[in-house]
PDB file of C-alpha atoms in Angstrom:
ATOM      1  CA  MET A   1     -25.990  33.486 -36.513  1.00  0.00           C
ATOM      2  CA  GLY A   2     -26.875  34.448 -40.091  1.00  0.00           C
ATOM      3  CA  LYS A   3     -24.414  34.929 -42.923  1.00  0.00           C
ATOM      4  CA  LEU A   4     -24.525  38.440 -44.353  1.00  0.00           C
ATOM      5  CA  ILE A   5     -23.658  38.690 -48.057  1.00  0.00           C
ATOM      6  CA  ALA A   6     -23.405  41.915 -50.066  1.00  0.00           C
ATOM      7  CA  ILE A   7     -24.183  41.374 -53.750  1.00  0.00           C
ATOM      8  CA  ALA A   8     -22.138  44.044 -55.445  1.00  0.00           C
ATOM      9  CA  ASN A   9     -20.779  45.219 -58.770  1.00  0.00           C
ATOM     10  CA  GLN A  10     -20.465  48.872 -59.738  1.00  0.00           C
ATOM     11  CA  LYS A  11     -21.101  47.966 -63.381  1.00  0.00           C
ATOM     12  CA  GLY A  12     -24.791  47.975 -64.255  1.00  0.00           C
ATOM     13  CA  GLY A  13     -26.561  45.304 -66.259  1.00  0.00           C
ATOM     14  CA  VAL A  14     -24.588  42.342 -64.934  1.00  0.00           C
ATOM     15  CA  GLY A  15     -27.474  40.530 -63.236  1.00  0.00           C
ATOM     16  CA  LYS A  16     -26.868  41.875 -59.739  1.00  0.00           C
ATOM     17  CA  THR A  17     -30.504  42.392 -58.767  1.00  0.00           C
ATOM     18  CA  THR A  18     -31.558  39.256 -60.654  1.00  0.00           C
ATOM     19  CA  THR A  19     -29.037  37.382 -58.532  1.00  0.00           C
ATOM     20  CA  SER A  20     -30.270  39.008 -55.317  1.00  0.00           C
ATOM     21  CA  ILE A  21     -33.898  38.073 -56.016  1.00  0.00           C
ATOM     22  CA  ASN A  22     -33.309  34.549 -57.269  1.00  0.00           C
ATOM     23  CA  LEU A  23     -30.636  33.564 -54.771  1.00  0.00           C
ATOM     24  CA  ALA A  24     -32.908  34.732 -51.941  1.00  0.00           C
ATOM     25  CA  ALA A  25     -35.840  32.768 -53.381  1.00  0.00           C
ATOM     26  CA  SER A  26     -33.697  29.654 -53.941  1.00  0.00           C
ATOM     27  CA  LEU A  27     -32.351  29.707 -50.375  1.00  0.00           C
ATOM     28  CA  GLY A  28     -35.944  30.107 -49.209  1.00  0.00           C
ATOM     29  CA  ILE A  29     -37.005  27.051 -51.206  1.00  0.00           C
ATOM     30  CA  LEU A  30     -34.186  25.162 -49.482  1.00  0.00           C
ATOM     31  CA  GLU A  31     -35.847  26.096 -46.173  1.00  0.00           C
ATOM     32  CA  LYS A  32     -33.440  28.815 -45.123  1.00  0.00           C
ATOM     33  CA  LYS A  33     -34.822  31.978 -43.523  1.00  0.00           C
ATOM     34  CA  VAL A  34     -33.694  34.894 -45.711  1.00  0.00           C
ATOM     35  CA  LEU A  35     -33.812  38.686 -45.446  1.00  0.00           C
ATOM     36  CA  LEU A  36     -33.112  40.700 -48.586  1.00  0.00           C
ATOM     37  CA  ILE A  37     -32.146  44.343 -48.042  1.00  0.00           C
ATOM     38  CA  ASP A  38     -32.784  46.514 -51.080  1.00  0.00           C
ATOM     39  CA  ALA A  39     -30.037  49.161 -50.975  1.00  0.00           C
ATOM     40  CA  ASP A  40     -30.525  50.324 -54.570  1.00  0.00           C
ATOM     41  CA  PRO A  41     -32.622  53.485 -55.132  1.00  0.00           C
ATOM     42  CA  GLN A  42     -34.021  51.898 -58.301  1.00  0.00           C
ATOM     43  CA  ALA A  43     -35.841  49.467 -55.956  1.00  0.00           C
ATOM     44  CA  ASN A  44     -35.880  46.699 -58.565  1.00  0.00           C
ATOM     45  CA  ALA A  45     -35.315  43.978 -55.968  1.00  0.00           C
ATOM     46  CA  SER A  46     -38.423  45.193 -54.130  1.00  0.00           C
ATOM     47  CA  SER A  47     -40.695  45.292 -57.174  1.00  0.00           C
ATOM     48  CA  GLY A  48     -39.171  42.036 -58.458  1.00  0.00           C
ATOM     49  CA  LEU A  49     -40.459  40.276 -55.338  1.00  0.00           C
ATOM     50  CA  GLY A  50     -43.966  41.660 -55.656  1.00  0.00           C
ATOM     51  CA  ILE A  51     -43.687  44.758 -53.442  1.00  0.00           C
ATOM     52  CA  ASP A  52     -45.619  47.821 -54.607  1.00  0.00           C
ATOM     53  CA  ILE A  53     -42.896  50.435 -54.150  1.00  0.00           C
ATOM     54  CA  GLU A  54     -45.403  53.281 -54.451  1.00  0.00           C
ATOM     55  CA  THR A  55     -46.941  52.268 -51.124  1.00  0.00           C
ATOM     56  CA  ILE A  56     -43.724  51.854 -49.111  1.00  0.00           C
ATOM     57  CA  GLU A  57     -43.665  54.014 -45.997  1.00  0.00           C
ATOM     58  CA  ASN A  58     -40.664  52.499 -44.230  1.00  0.00           C
ATOM     59  CA  GLY A  59     -37.625  51.061 -45.983  1.00  0.00           C
ATOM     60  CA  THR A  60     -33.865  51.149 -46.287  1.00  0.00           C
ATOM     61  CA  TYR A  61     -33.854  54.961 -46.282  1.00  0.00           C
ATOM     62  CA  GLU A  62     -35.517  55.206 -42.874  1.00  0.00           C
ATOM     63  CA  VAL A  63     -33.343  52.378 -41.512  1.00  0.00           C
ATOM     64  CA  LEU A  64     -30.164  54.179 -42.569  1.00  0.00           C
ATOM     65  CA  GLU A  65     -31.435  57.393 -41.035  1.00  0.00           C
ATOM     66  CA  HIS A  66     -32.234  55.462 -37.843  1.00  0.00           C
ATOM     67  CA  THR A  67     -35.726  56.984 -37.743  1.00  0.00           C
ATOM     68  CA  ILE A  68     -37.176  53.467 -37.371  1.00  0.00           C
ATOM     69  CA  THR A  69     -35.759  50.112 -36.359  1.00  0.00           C
ATOM     70  CA  ALA A  70     -34.812  47.674 -39.107  1.00  0.00           C
ATOM     71  CA  LYS A  71     -37.370  45.215 -37.732  1.00  0.00           C
ATOM     72  CA  LYS A  72     -40.201  47.683 -38.369  1.00  0.00           C
ATOM     73  CA  ALA A  73     -39.190  48.039 -42.027  1.00  0.00           C
ATOM     74  CA  ILE A  74     -39.383  44.315 -42.804  1.00  0.00           C
ATOM     75  CA  LEU A  75     -42.090  43.093 -45.181  1.00  0.00           C
ATOM     76  CA  GLN A  76     -43.014  39.587 -46.259  1.00  0.00           C
ATOM     77  CA  THR A  77     -42.553  38.758 -49.941  1.00  0.00           C
ATOM     78  CA  ASN A  78     -44.388  36.305 -52.174  1.00  0.00           C
ATOM     79  CA  SER A  79     -41.393  33.917 -51.942  1.00  0.00           C
ATOM     80  CA  PRO A  80     -41.541  31.381 -49.071  1.00  0.00           C
ATOM     81  CA  ASN A  81     -39.137  32.130 -46.192  1.00  0.00           C
ATOM     82  CA  VAL A  82     -38.014  35.419 -47.789  1.00  0.00           C
ATOM     83  CA  ASP A  83     -38.533  38.823 -46.153  1.00  0.00           C
ATOM     84  CA  ILE A  84     -37.369  42.178 -47.469  1.00  0.00           C
ATOM     85  CA  ILE A  85     -36.435  45.633 -46.279  1.00  0.00           C
ATOM     86  CA  PRO A  86     -37.623  47.484 -49.389  1.00  0.00           C
ATOM     87  CA  ALA A  87     -36.291  50.576 -51.087  1.00  0.00           C
ATOM     88  CA  HIS A  88     -37.996  53.591 -52.610  1.00  0.00           C
ATOM     89  CA  ILE A  89     -36.791  56.587 -54.602  1.00  0.00           C
ATOM     90  CA  ASP A  90     -36.014  58.644 -51.456  1.00  0.00           C
ATOM     91  CA  LEU A  91     -32.930  56.467 -51.050  1.00  0.00           C
ATOM     92  CA  VAL A  92     -31.272  58.648 -53.709  1.00  0.00           C
ATOM     93  CA  ALA A  93     -30.942  61.411 -51.099  1.00  0.00           C
ATOM     94  CA  ILE A  94     -29.272  59.310 -48.406  1.00  0.00           C
ATOM     95  CA  GLU A  95     -25.764  59.958 -49.736  1.00  0.00           C
ATOM     96  CA  ILE A  96     -26.122  63.692 -49.110  1.00  0.00           C
ATOM     97  CA  GLU A  97     -27.885  63.272 -45.772  1.00  0.00           C
ATOM     98  CA  LEU A  98     -25.284  60.912 -44.317  1.00  0.00           C
ATOM     99  CA  VAL A  99     -22.168  62.649 -45.592  1.00  0.00           C
ATOM    100  CA  ASP A 100     -21.672  64.842 -42.507  1.00  0.00           C
ATOM    101  CA  LYS A 101     -22.746  62.247 -39.942  1.00  0.00           C
ATOM    102  CA  GLN A 102     -20.261  60.600 -37.644  1.00  0.00           C
ATOM    103  CA  ASP A 103     -19.665  56.891 -38.370  1.00  0.00           C
ATOM    104  CA  ARG A 104     -21.652  57.253 -41.589  1.00  0.00           C
ATOM    105  CA  GLU A 105     -20.101  54.053 -42.997  1.00  0.00           C
ATOM    106  CA  TYR A 106     -21.565  52.047 -40.076  1.00  0.00           C
ATOM    107  CA  MET A 107     -25.199  53.209 -40.277  1.00  0.00           C
ATOM    108  CA  LEU A 108     -26.489  49.993 -41.867  1.00  0.00           C
ATOM    109  CA  LYS A 109     -24.345  47.687 -39.732  1.00  0.00           C
ATOM    110  CA  ASN A 110     -25.550  49.334 -36.537  1.00  0.00           C
ATOM    111  CA  ALA A 111     -29.167  49.149 -37.689  1.00  0.00           C
ATOM    112  CA  ILE A 112     -29.308  45.472 -38.672  1.00  0.00           C
ATOM    113  CA  GLY A 113     -26.942  43.863 -36.158  1.00  0.00           C
ATOM    114  CA  THR A 114     -29.674  42.197 -34.115  1.00  0.00           C
ATOM    115  CA  LEU A 115     -31.319  40.644 -37.196  1.00  0.00           C
ATOM    116  CA  LYS A 116     -28.506  38.131 -37.665  1.00  0.00           C
ATOM    117  CA  LYS A 117     -30.092  35.996 -34.953  1.00  0.00           C
ATOM    118  CA  THR A 118     -33.395  35.848 -36.858  1.00  0.00           C
ATOM    119  CA  TYR A 119     -32.180  34.881 -40.341  1.00  0.00           C
ATOM    120  CA  ASP A 120     -29.937  32.222 -41.856  1.00  0.00           C
ATOM    121  CA  PHE A 121     -28.952  34.639 -44.613  1.00  0.00           C
ATOM    122  CA  ILE A 122     -29.111  38.399 -45.021  1.00  0.00           C
ATOM    123  CA  LEU A 123     -28.491  39.494 -48.614  1.00  0.00           C
ATOM    124  CA  ILE A 124     -27.888  43.129 -49.580  1.00  0.00           C
ATOM    125  CA  ASP A 125     -28.625  44.227 -53.141  1.00  0.00           C
ATOM    126  CA  CYS A 126     -26.143  47.065 -53.679  1.00  0.00           C
ATOM    127  CA  PRO A 127     -26.510  49.957 -56.144  1.00  0.00           C
ATOM    128  CA  PRO A 128     -24.443  49.857 -59.359  1.00  0.00           C
ATOM    129  CA  THR A 129     -21.938  52.404 -58.001  1.00  0.00           C
ATOM    130  CA  LEU A 130     -19.153  52.429 -55.420  1.00  0.00           C
ATOM    131  CA  ASN A 131     -20.883  55.031 -53.255  1.00  0.00           C
ATOM    132  CA  LEU A 132     -21.700  55.395 -49.553  1.00  0.00           C
ATOM    133  CA  LEU A 133     -24.599  52.950 -49.848  1.00  0.00           C
ATOM    134  CA  THR A 134     -22.266  50.275 -51.213  1.00  0.00           C
ATOM    135  CA  VAL A 135     -19.657  51.044 -48.544  1.00  0.00           C
ATOM    136  CA  ASN A 136     -22.348  50.655 -45.853  1.00  0.00           C
ATOM    137  CA  ALA A 137     -23.218  47.260 -47.328  1.00  0.00           C
ATOM    138  CA  LEU A 138     -19.563  46.175 -47.420  1.00  0.00           C
ATOM    139  CA  VAL A 139     -19.000  47.323 -43.836  1.00  0.00           C
ATOM    140  CA  SER A 140     -22.060  45.316 -42.728  1.00  0.00           C
ATOM    141  CA  ALA A 141     -21.261  42.150 -44.654  1.00  0.00           C
ATOM    142  CA  THR A 142     -19.152  39.132 -43.832  1.00  0.00           C
ATOM    143  CA  ALA A 143     -18.831  38.286 -47.529  1.00  0.00           C
ATOM    144  CA  VAL A 144     -19.249  39.756 -51.014  1.00  0.00           C
ATOM    145  CA  LEU A 145     -20.783  37.948 -53.957  1.00  0.00           C
ATOM    146  CA  ILE A 146     -19.754  39.532 -57.269  1.00  0.00           C
ATOM    147  CA  PRO A 147     -21.983  38.843 -60.290  1.00  0.00           C
ATOM    148  CA  MET A 148     -20.248  39.640 -63.577  1.00  0.00           C
ATOM    149  CA  GLN A 149     -20.568  39.156 -67.268  1.00  0.00           C
ATOM    150  CA  CYS A 150     -17.664  37.497 -69.016  1.00  0.00           C
ATOM    151  CA  GLU A 151     -16.688  40.398 -71.246  1.00  0.00           C
ATOM    152  CA  TYR A 152     -13.549  42.465 -71.627  1.00  0.00           C
ATOM    153  CA  TYR A 153     -14.596  45.603 -69.723  1.00  0.00           C
ATOM    154  CA  ALA A 154     -15.909  43.513 -66.839  1.00  0.00           C
ATOM    155  CA  LEU A 155     -12.346  42.661 -65.844  1.00  0.00           C
ATOM    156  CA  GLU A 156     -11.464  46.353 -65.453  1.00  0.00           C
ATOM    157  CA  GLY A 157     -14.513  46.934 -63.248  1.00  0.00           C
ATOM    158  CA  LEU A 158     -13.674  43.869 -61.202  1.00  0.00           C
ATOM    159  CA  SER A 159     -10.239  45.292 -60.442  1.00  0.00           C
ATOM    160  CA  ASP A 160     -11.825  48.500 -59.084  1.00  0.00           C
ATOM    161  CA  LEU A 161     -14.295  46.567 -56.927  1.00  0.00           C
ATOM    162  CA  VAL A 162     -11.647  44.244 -55.501  1.00  0.00           C
ATOM    163  CA  GLY A 163      -9.582  47.336 -54.660  1.00  0.00           C
ATOM    164  CA  THR A 164     -12.542  48.859 -52.803  1.00  0.00           C
ATOM    165  CA  ILE A 165     -13.134  45.625 -50.877  1.00  0.00           C
ATOM    166  CA  LYS A 166      -9.459  45.538 -49.845  1.00  0.00           C
ATOM    167  CA  ARG A 167      -9.647  49.144 -48.585  1.00  0.00           C
ATOM    168  CA  VAL A 168     -12.837  48.420 -46.650  1.00  0.00           C
ATOM    169  CA  LYS A 169     -11.212  45.332 -45.145  1.00  0.00           C
ATOM    170  CA  LYS A 170      -8.145  47.315 -44.098  1.00  0.00           C
ATOM    171  CA  GLN A 171      -9.922  50.380 -42.723  1.00  0.00           C
ATOM    172  CA  LEU A 172     -13.496  49.506 -41.777  1.00  0.00           C
ATOM    173  CA  ASN A 173     -14.352  45.785 -41.742  1.00  0.00           C
ATOM    174  CA  PRO A 174     -11.466  43.351 -41.168  1.00  0.00           C
ATOM    175  CA  THR A 175     -13.739  40.282 -41.399  1.00  0.00           C
ATOM    176  CA  ILE A 176     -15.016  40.831 -44.950  1.00  0.00           C
ATOM    177  CA  GLU A 177     -14.033  38.329 -47.647  1.00  0.00           C
ATOM    178  CA  ILE A 178     -14.968  37.691 -51.264  1.00  0.00           C
ATOM    179  CA  GLU A 179     -17.567  34.929 -51.089  1.00  0.00           C
ATOM    180  CA  GLY A 180     -17.332  34.226 -54.786  1.00  0.00           C
ATOM    181  CA  LEU A 181     -17.514  35.423 -58.376  1.00  0.00           C
ATOM    182  CA  LEU A 182     -20.643  34.476 -60.285  1.00  0.00           C
ATOM    183  CA  ARG A 183     -20.584  34.318 -64.071  1.00  0.00           C
ATOM    184  CA  THR A 184     -23.907  35.700 -65.316  1.00  0.00           C
ATOM    185  CA  LEU A 185     -25.685  36.245 -68.646  1.00  0.00           C
ATOM    186  CA  PHE A 186     -23.361  33.587 -70.004  1.00  0.00           C
ATOM    187  CA  ASP A 187     -23.487  32.470 -73.623  1.00  0.00           C
ATOM    188  CA  LYS A 188     -21.285  29.408 -74.070  1.00  0.00           C
ATOM    189  CA  ARG A 189     -21.234  29.961 -77.855  1.00  0.00           C
ATOM    190  CA  ASN A 190     -19.387  33.247 -77.357  1.00  0.00           C
ATOM    191  CA  THR A 191     -15.636  32.712 -77.670  1.00  0.00           C
ATOM    192  CA  LEU A 192     -14.716  35.887 -75.755  1.00  0.00           C
ATOM    193  CA  ALA A 193     -17.023  34.911 -72.885  1.00  0.00           C
ATOM    194  CA  GLN A 194     -15.263  31.575 -72.620  1.00  0.00           C
ATOM    195  CA  GLN A 195     -11.842  33.237 -72.693  1.00  0.00           C
ATOM    196  CA  VAL A 196     -12.778  35.693 -69.926  1.00  0.00           C
ATOM    197  CA  SER A 197     -14.294  32.825 -67.924  1.00  0.00           C
ATOM    198  CA  ASP A 198     -11.035  30.877 -68.204  1.00  0.00           C
ATOM    199  CA  GLU A 199      -9.056  33.949 -67.141  1.00  0.00           C
ATOM    200  CA  LEU A 200     -11.286  34.410 -64.077  1.00  0.00           C
ATOM    201  CA  SER A 201     -10.832  30.782 -63.082  1.00  0.00           C
ATOM    202  CA  SER A 202      -7.085  31.044 -63.583  1.00  0.00           C
ATOM    203  CA  HIS A 203      -6.775  34.174 -61.430  1.00  0.00           C
ATOM    204  CA  PHE A 204      -9.384  33.556 -58.705  1.00  0.00           C
ATOM    205  CA  GLY A 205      -9.426  29.753 -58.603  1.00  0.00           C
ATOM    206  CA  SER A 206     -11.956  28.327 -56.135  1.00  0.00           C
ATOM    207  CA  LYS A 207     -13.494  31.785 -55.592  1.00  0.00           C
ATOM    208  CA  VAL A 208     -15.258  31.372 -58.956  1.00  0.00           C
ATOM    209  CA  TYR A 209     -18.514  29.494 -58.479  1.00  0.00           C
ATOM    210  CA  LYS A 210     -18.898  26.306 -60.464  1.00  0.00           C
ATOM    211  CA  THR A 211     -22.479  27.348 -61.176  1.00  0.00           C
ATOM    212  CA  ILE A 212     -22.856  29.545 -64.270  1.00  0.00           C
ATOM    213  CA  ILE A 213     -26.007  31.603 -64.852  1.00  0.00           C
ATOM    214  CA  PRO A 214     -27.008  31.421 -68.534  1.00  0.00           C
ATOM    215  CA  ARG A 215     -28.551  34.194 -70.573  1.00  0.00           C
ATOM    216  CA  ASN A 216     -32.215  33.261 -70.184  1.00  0.00           C
ATOM    217  CA  VAL A 217     -35.448  34.890 -71.335  1.00  0.00           C
ATOM    218  CA  ARG A 218     -37.432  33.665 -68.325  1.00  0.00           C
ATOM    219  CA  LEU A 219     -34.998  35.341 -65.922  1.00  0.00           C
ATOM    220  CA  ALA A 220     -35.543  38.618 -67.759  1.00  0.00           C
ATOM    221  CA  GLU A 221     -39.343  38.251 -67.824  1.00  0.00           C
ATOM    222  CA  ALA A 222     -39.942  37.186 -64.210  1.00  0.00           C
ATOM    223  CA  PRO A 223     -39.405  40.584 -62.457  1.00  0.00           C
ATOM    224  CA  SER A 224     -42.146  42.244 -64.514  1.00  0.00           C
ATOM    225  CA  HIS A 225     -44.522  39.717 -62.943  1.00  0.00           C
ATOM    226  CA  GLY A 226     -43.198  40.459 -59.445  1.00  0.00           C
ATOM    227  CA  LYS A 227     -41.844  36.942 -59.065  1.00  0.00           C
ATOM    228  CA  ALA A 228     -38.534  35.148 -58.739  1.00  0.00           C
ATOM    229  CA  ALA A 229     -37.806  32.918 -61.741  1.00  0.00           C
ATOM    230  CA  MET A 230     -38.568  29.679 -59.876  1.00  0.00           C
ATOM    231  CA  PHE A 231     -42.125  30.852 -59.252  1.00  0.00           C
ATOM    232  CA  TYR A 232     -42.532  32.159 -62.795  1.00  0.00           C
ATOM    233  CA  ASP A 233     -41.072  29.153 -64.614  1.00  0.00           C
ATOM    234  CA  ARG A 234     -39.366  26.646 -62.351  1.00  0.00           C
ATOM    235  CA  SER A 235     -38.331  24.486 -65.314  1.00  0.00           C
ATOM    236  CA  SER A 236     -36.355  27.320 -66.940  1.00  0.00           C
ATOM    237  CA  LYS A 237     -32.570  27.101 -67.191  1.00  0.00           C
ATOM    238  CA  GLY A 238     -32.212  30.324 -65.204  1.00  0.00           C
ATOM    239  CA  ALA A 239     -34.315  29.089 -62.283  1.00  0.00           C
ATOM    240  CA  LYS A 240     -32.425  25.794 -62.162  1.00  0.00           C
ATOM    241  CA  ALA A 241     -29.081  27.621 -62.244  1.00  0.00           C
ATOM    242  CA  TYR A 242     -29.925  29.831 -59.240  1.00  0.00           C
ATOM    243  CA  LEU A 243     -31.152  26.828 -57.284  1.00  0.00           C
ATOM    244  CA  ALA A 244     -27.807  25.152 -58.065  1.00  0.00           C
ATOM    245  CA  LEU A 245     -25.997  28.296 -56.872  1.00  0.00           C
ATOM    246  CA  ALA A 246     -27.883  28.234 -53.566  1.00  0.00           C
ATOM    247  CA  GLU A 247     -26.971  24.577 -53.103  1.00  0.00           C
ATOM    248  CA  GLU A 248     -23.317  25.337 -53.907  1.00  0.00           C
ATOM    249  CA  ILE A 249     -23.229  28.157 -51.334  1.00  0.00           C
ATOM    250  CA  LEU A 250     -24.824  25.934 -48.682  1.00  0.00           C
ATOM    251  CA  LYS A 251     -22.363  23.147 -49.446  1.00  0.00           C
ATOM    252  CA  GLY A 252     -19.472  25.605 -49.121  1.00  0.00           C
ATOM    253  CA  ILE A 253     -20.717  26.798 -45.730  1.00  0.00           C
ATOM    254  CA  HIS A 254     -21.121  23.182 -44.594  1.00  0.00           C
ATOM    255  CA  ASN A 255     -17.550  22.408 -45.666  1.00  0.00           C
ATOM    256  CA  GLU A 256     -16.232  25.432 -43.707  1.00  0.00           C
ATOM    257  CA  LYS A 257     -17.570  24.030 -40.440  1.00  0.00           C
TER     258      LYS A 257
END
């Protein structure tokens, strides 16, 4: 039975989609079967894994509308062992179209339930807002991975997200837990970043991943080539960091058993 992780943060520019792409690719390299669901209308996770979003006919939008099965929306990516349910711009409209539907928060969960038997991991790249798409991801997931920059305003946003997760857990999905907090775009020379990092570790303890994702040019360049960082420059610090994150997650799952 696959582990379903929502990768969420309502603050943009924190490395959420970069994490989705590179964690999926790293788990694939480690011979895990991975499905990435692109639930962001910007569709950056899709294009970042080599999918031409202009040609997408079936994706997350159609899956949420239940006009096709999730299985029919799955495409192979250029990363070994990684499939994707892609997004396209139509996903912007889903909020309005689902608002009056019964059980609207469960549309994604109901659509992808059978896929857990096929994949070791299902990752959901959430939009940078706490909207109905994000709620659908949180209702579907067993865990939430929160990428965040170590800066002052990030702590305020984290408080809002943790509050949303607690409400979802209480009202809609009692099994959801915070998988971990991932420090991204990290510059160890920045004193404030180090202070915020220490505060995170003090407050969240073992929920903060040991792996830290550095600010890295190769990570920023890779999506424009439609590749995960490890297939663009495997020797880069960013690629090595995401591989270490995948190994840390797998070790944590092994220790839970």
